[in-house]
Amino acid sequence: GAVVSQHPSRVICKSGTSVKIECRSLDFQATTMFWYRQFPKQSLMLMATSNEGSKATYEQGVEKDKFLINHASLTLSTLTVTSAHPEDSSFYICSVVGASGNTIYFGEGSWLTVV
Amino acid sequence: DAKTTQPPSMDCAEGRAANLPCNHSTISGNEYVYWYRQIHSQGPQYIIHGLKNNETNEMASLIITEDRKSSTLILPHATLRDTAVYYCIVREPTGNQFYFGTGTSLTVIP
């Protein structure tokens, strides 16, 4: 069964609005989660590392004020795309390290379309 | 940045073995090699990982060269459902971030 759950799987929002994507670890507690973005026909790009109880760590070139990450509990991290624009339309995926530490599990992804 | 290079695409006949190569010439001694695959519009799925020994599980086999500078993922009997993009990733022992390369788009042909 699924180890990581994302919600919503698809969302359409108007330009200028904000949208929140949730990532839940279903089987174990996760102090760290990761957020990726993937444009069509491209590879996954790591955006940020979400740390429970502390600030997220962003990769170079990713705007922290635009992509707000909150990791308020050991099973939930949220990514909020603020003031979304059409160029933010993408596939957003989260990942979680498994309990053994050897395997990293990915969520099913969330398609964001900004119109 | 990704530490791996893979051919952009490959074809394989259904029922035959699919051999997907990966170069990771700058890998260090304590870095693992991971393989994931991504079927269209889904999150990546774990396949297998290894450090220096060859590994096998119910999905695939992983062959790592003795110098560890390259590896091959083997799907022993490819099916149409194995059509996907396959990513080879080098993972630092203390890091859980994955830096994806471009991957190999495998098409299994009937």
Coordinates of C-alpha atoms in Angstrom, one line a residue:
Chain A
G1 CA 0.0 0.0 0.0
A2 CA 0.9 3.6 -0.3
V3 CA 3.5 4.9 2.1
V4 CA 3.2 8.6 1.2
S5 CA 0.0 10.4 0.3
Q6 CA -0.4 13.7 -1.5
H7 CA -3.5 15.8 -1.7
P8 CA -4.9 17.1 -3.9
S9 CA -3.8 15.0 -6.9
R10 CA -4.9 17.7 -9.3
V11 CA -5.7 21.4 -8.7
I12 CA -6.6 24.3 -10.9
C13 CA -6.3 27.8 -9.5
K14 CA -6.5 31.3 -10.8
S15 CA -3.4 33.4 -11.3
G16 CA -2.6 35.4 -8.3
T17 CA -4.1 33.0 -5.8
S18 CA -2.4 30.7 -3.4
V19 CA -2.7 26.9 -3.3
K20 CA -1.7 24.4 -0.7
I21 CA -0.5 20.9 -1.3
E22 CA -0.3 18.3 1.5
C23 CA 2.2 15.4 1.9
R24 CA 1.5 12.8 4.5
S25 CA 3.7 10.0 5.7
L26 CA 1.2 7.1 6.3
D27 CA 3.3 4.4 7.9
F28 CA 5.9 6.1 10.1
Q29 CA 7.0 9.4 11.5
A30 CA 9.1 11.6 9.3
T31 CA 11.2 14.4 10.7
T32 CA 12.3 15.2 7.1
M33 CA 10.4 15.3 3.9
F34 CA 11.4 16.6 0.5
W35 CA 9.6 18.6 -2.2
Y36 CA 10.3 18.2 -5.9
R37 CA 9.0 19.9 -9.0
Q38 CA 8.8 18.4 -12.5
F39 CA 7.9 20.2 -15.7
P40 CA 6.6 18.2 -18.6
K41 CA 9.2 16.0 -20.3
Q42 CA 11.8 17.0 -17.7
S43 CA 13.4 15.3 -14.7
L44 CA 12.5 15.9 -11.1
M45 CA 14.1 19.0 -9.5
L46 CA 14.6 19.1 -5.8
M47 CA 13.1 22.3 -4.4
A48 CA 13.5 22.1 -0.7
T49 CA 14.0 19.9 2.4
S50 CA 11.2 20.2 4.9
N51 CA 12.2 19.8 8.6
E52 CA 9.8 19.1 11.3
G53 CA 9.7 21.9 13.9
S54 CA 12.2 24.1 12.0
K55 CA 12.6 26.1 8.8
A56 CA 12.8 24.4 5.5
T57 CA 16.0 24.4 3.6
Y58 CA 15.7 25.6 0.0
E59 CA 17.8 24.7 -3.0
Q60 CA 19.6 27.4 -4.8
G61 CA 17.3 29.4 -7.1
V62 CA 14.0 28.4 -5.3
E63 CA 12.2 31.3 -3.9
K64 CA 11.4 30.6 -0.2
D65 CA 8.8 33.4 0.0
K66 CA 6.9 32.0 -3.0
F67 CA 7.0 28.3 -2.0
L68 CA 6.1 28.2 1.7
I69 CA 6.8 25.0 3.4
N70 CA 5.4 24.0 6.8
H71 CA 6.2 20.8 8.6
A72 CA 4.1 21.1 11.7
S73 CA 3.9 17.4 12.6
L74 CA 5.9 14.3 12.1
T75 CA 3.5 13.0 9.4
L76 CA 2.5 16.1 7.5
S77 CA 4.4 18.7 5.4
T78 CA 2.6 21.3 3.3
L79 CA 3.8 23.3 0.3
T80 CA 2.0 26.5 -0.4
V81 CA 2.5 28.2 -3.8
T82 CA 1.8 31.8 -3.1
S83 CA 0.6 34.3 -5.8
A84 CA 0.6 31.5 -8.3
H85 CA 1.3 32.3 -12.0
P86 CA 1.0 30.1 -15.1
E87 CA 4.7 29.4 -15.1
D88 CA 4.2 27.7 -11.7
S89 CA 2.1 25.1 -13.4
S90 CA 3.9 21.8 -12.8
F91 CA 3.9 18.4 -11.1
Y92 CA 4.8 18.7 -7.5
I93 CA 6.1 15.5 -5.7
C94 CA 7.1 14.9 -2.1
S95 CA 9.3 12.2 -0.7
V96 CA 9.9 10.6 2.7
V97 CA 12.7 8.5 4.0
G98 CA 11.5 5.0 5.1
A99 CA 11.8 3.8 8.6
S100 CA 14.9 1.7 7.9
G101 CA 16.6 4.7 6.3
N102 CA 17.5 2.7 3.2
T103 CA 14.6 3.5 1.0
I104 CA 13.0 6.8 0.0
Y105 CA 9.4 6.8 -0.9
F106 CA 7.7 9.2 -3.2
G107 CA 4.1 10.4 -3.2
E108 CA 1.9 10.1 -6.2
G109 CA 2.4 13.8 -7.0
S110 CA 0.1 16.8 -7.4
W111 CA -0.6 18.4 -10.7
L112 CA -1.0 22.2 -10.4
T113 CA -2.5 24.2 -13.3
V114 CA -2.6 28.0 -12.9
V115 CA -5.0 29.7 -15.3
Chain B
D1 CA 23.7 18.2 -9.1
A2 CA 23.2 14.7 -10.6
K3 CA 26.2 12.5 -10.6
T4 CA 24.9 10.1 -13.2
T5 CA 24.6 9.8 -16.9
Q6 CA 22.2 7.6 -18.7
P7 CA 21.2 7.1 -22.4
P8 CA 18.1 9.1 -23.1
S9 CA 16.0 6.3 -24.5
M10 CA 16.0 2.5 -25.2
D11 CA 13.7 0.0 -26.7
C12 CA 13.2 -3.6 -25.6
A13 CA 11.1 -6.4 -27.0
E14 CA 8.5 -7.8 -24.6
G15 CA 9.7 -10.9 -22.8
R16 CA 13.3 -10.1 -23.3
A17 CA 15.7 -8.8 -20.7
A18 CA 16.1 -5.0 -20.6
N19 CA 19.6 -3.8 -19.6
L20 CA 19.7 -0.2 -18.6
P21 CA 23.2 1.3 -18.1
C22 CA 24.3 4.1 -15.9
N23 CA 27.6 5.9 -15.5
H24 CA 28.6 7.3 -12.2
S25 CA 32.3 7.8 -12.6
T26 CA 32.7 10.3 -9.7
I27 CA 31.0 8.1 -7.1
S28 CA 32.7 8.0 -3.8
G29 CA 33.3 4.9 -1.7
N30 CA 30.3 5.3 0.6
E31 CA 27.7 6.4 -1.9
Y32 CA 24.9 4.1 -2.8
V33 CA 23.4 3.6 -6.3
Y34 CA 19.6 3.7 -6.4
W35 CA 17.3 3.0 -9.2
Y36 CA 13.7 4.3 -9.5
R37 CA 11.3 4.4 -12.3
Q38 CA 8.5 6.8 -13.1
I39 CA 5.5 5.9 -15.1
H40 CA 3.8 8.8 -16.8
S41 CA 2.1 11.2 -14.4
Q42 CA 3.0 9.2 -11.3
G43 CA 5.5 9.5 -8.5
P44 CA 8.8 7.6 -8.8
Q45 CA 8.7 4.0 -7.7
Y46 CA 11.7 2.4 -5.9
I47 CA 13.3 -0.5 -7.7
I48 CA 16.6 -1.5 -6.1
H49 CA 19.7 -0.1 -4.6
G50 CA 23.3 -1.3 -3.9
L51 CA 26.7 -0.2 -2.7
K52 CA 29.2 -2.5 -4.3
N53 CA 27.8 -6.0 -4.4
N54 CA 25.3 -7.1 -7.1
E55 CA 21.7 -7.1 -5.8
T56 CA 18.6 -8.9 -6.9
N57 CA 15.0 -8.5 -5.8
E58 CA 11.6 -9.5 -7.2
M59 CA 11.6 -6.6 -9.6
A60 CA 15.2 -6.4 -11.0
S61 CA 18.9 -7.1 -10.7
L62 CA 21.6 -4.5 -10.2
I63 CA 25.0 -5.1 -11.4
I64 CA 27.7 -2.8 -10.2
T65 CA 31.2 -2.8 -11.8
E66 CA 34.1 -3.6 -9.6
D67 CA 35.4 0.0 -9.8
R68 CA 31.9 1.2 -9.1
K69 CA 32.0 3.7 -11.9
S70 CA 29.0 2.2 -13.6
S71 CA 26.1 0.0 -13.1
T72 CA 23.4 -1.8 -15.0
L73 CA 19.8 -2.4 -14.1
I74 CA 18.4 -5.6 -15.5
L75 CA 14.7 -6.3 -15.9
P76 CA 14.8 -10.0 -16.7
H77 CA 11.6 -10.4 -18.6
A78 CA 10.3 -7.0 -19.7
T79 CA 6.5 -6.5 -20.0
L80 CA 4.6 -3.6 -21.5
R81 CA 4.0 -2.3 -18.0
D82 CA 7.7 -1.8 -17.6
T83 CA 7.5 1.1 -20.1
A84 CA 8.7 4.1 -18.0
V85 CA 11.5 6.5 -17.3
Y86 CA 14.2 4.9 -15.3
Y87 CA 16.4 7.0 -13.0
C88 CA 19.8 6.0 -11.7
I89 CA 20.7 8.1 -8.6
V90 CA 23.8 8.3 -6.4
R91 CA 22.9 8.8 -2.8
E92 CA 25.2 10.1 -0.1
P93 CA 25.1 8.0 3.1
T94 CA 24.2 11.0 5.2
G95 CA 21.9 12.7 2.7
N96 CA 18.4 11.9 1.8
Q97 CA 18.0 14.4 -1.0
F98 CA 17.9 12.9 -4.4
Y99 CA 19.3 14.8 -7.4
F100 CA 17.8 13.3 -10.5
G101 CA 19.5 13.1 -13.8
T102 CA 17.6 12.9 -17.1
G103 CA 16.9 9.2 -16.8
T104 CA 16.3 6.6 -19.6
S105 CA 13.0 6.4 -21.3
L106 CA 12.4 2.6 -21.8
T107 CA 9.8 1.5 -24.3
V108 CA 8.8 -2.1 -24.2
I109 CA 7.6 -3.2 -27.7
P110 CA 5.1 -5.9 -28.2

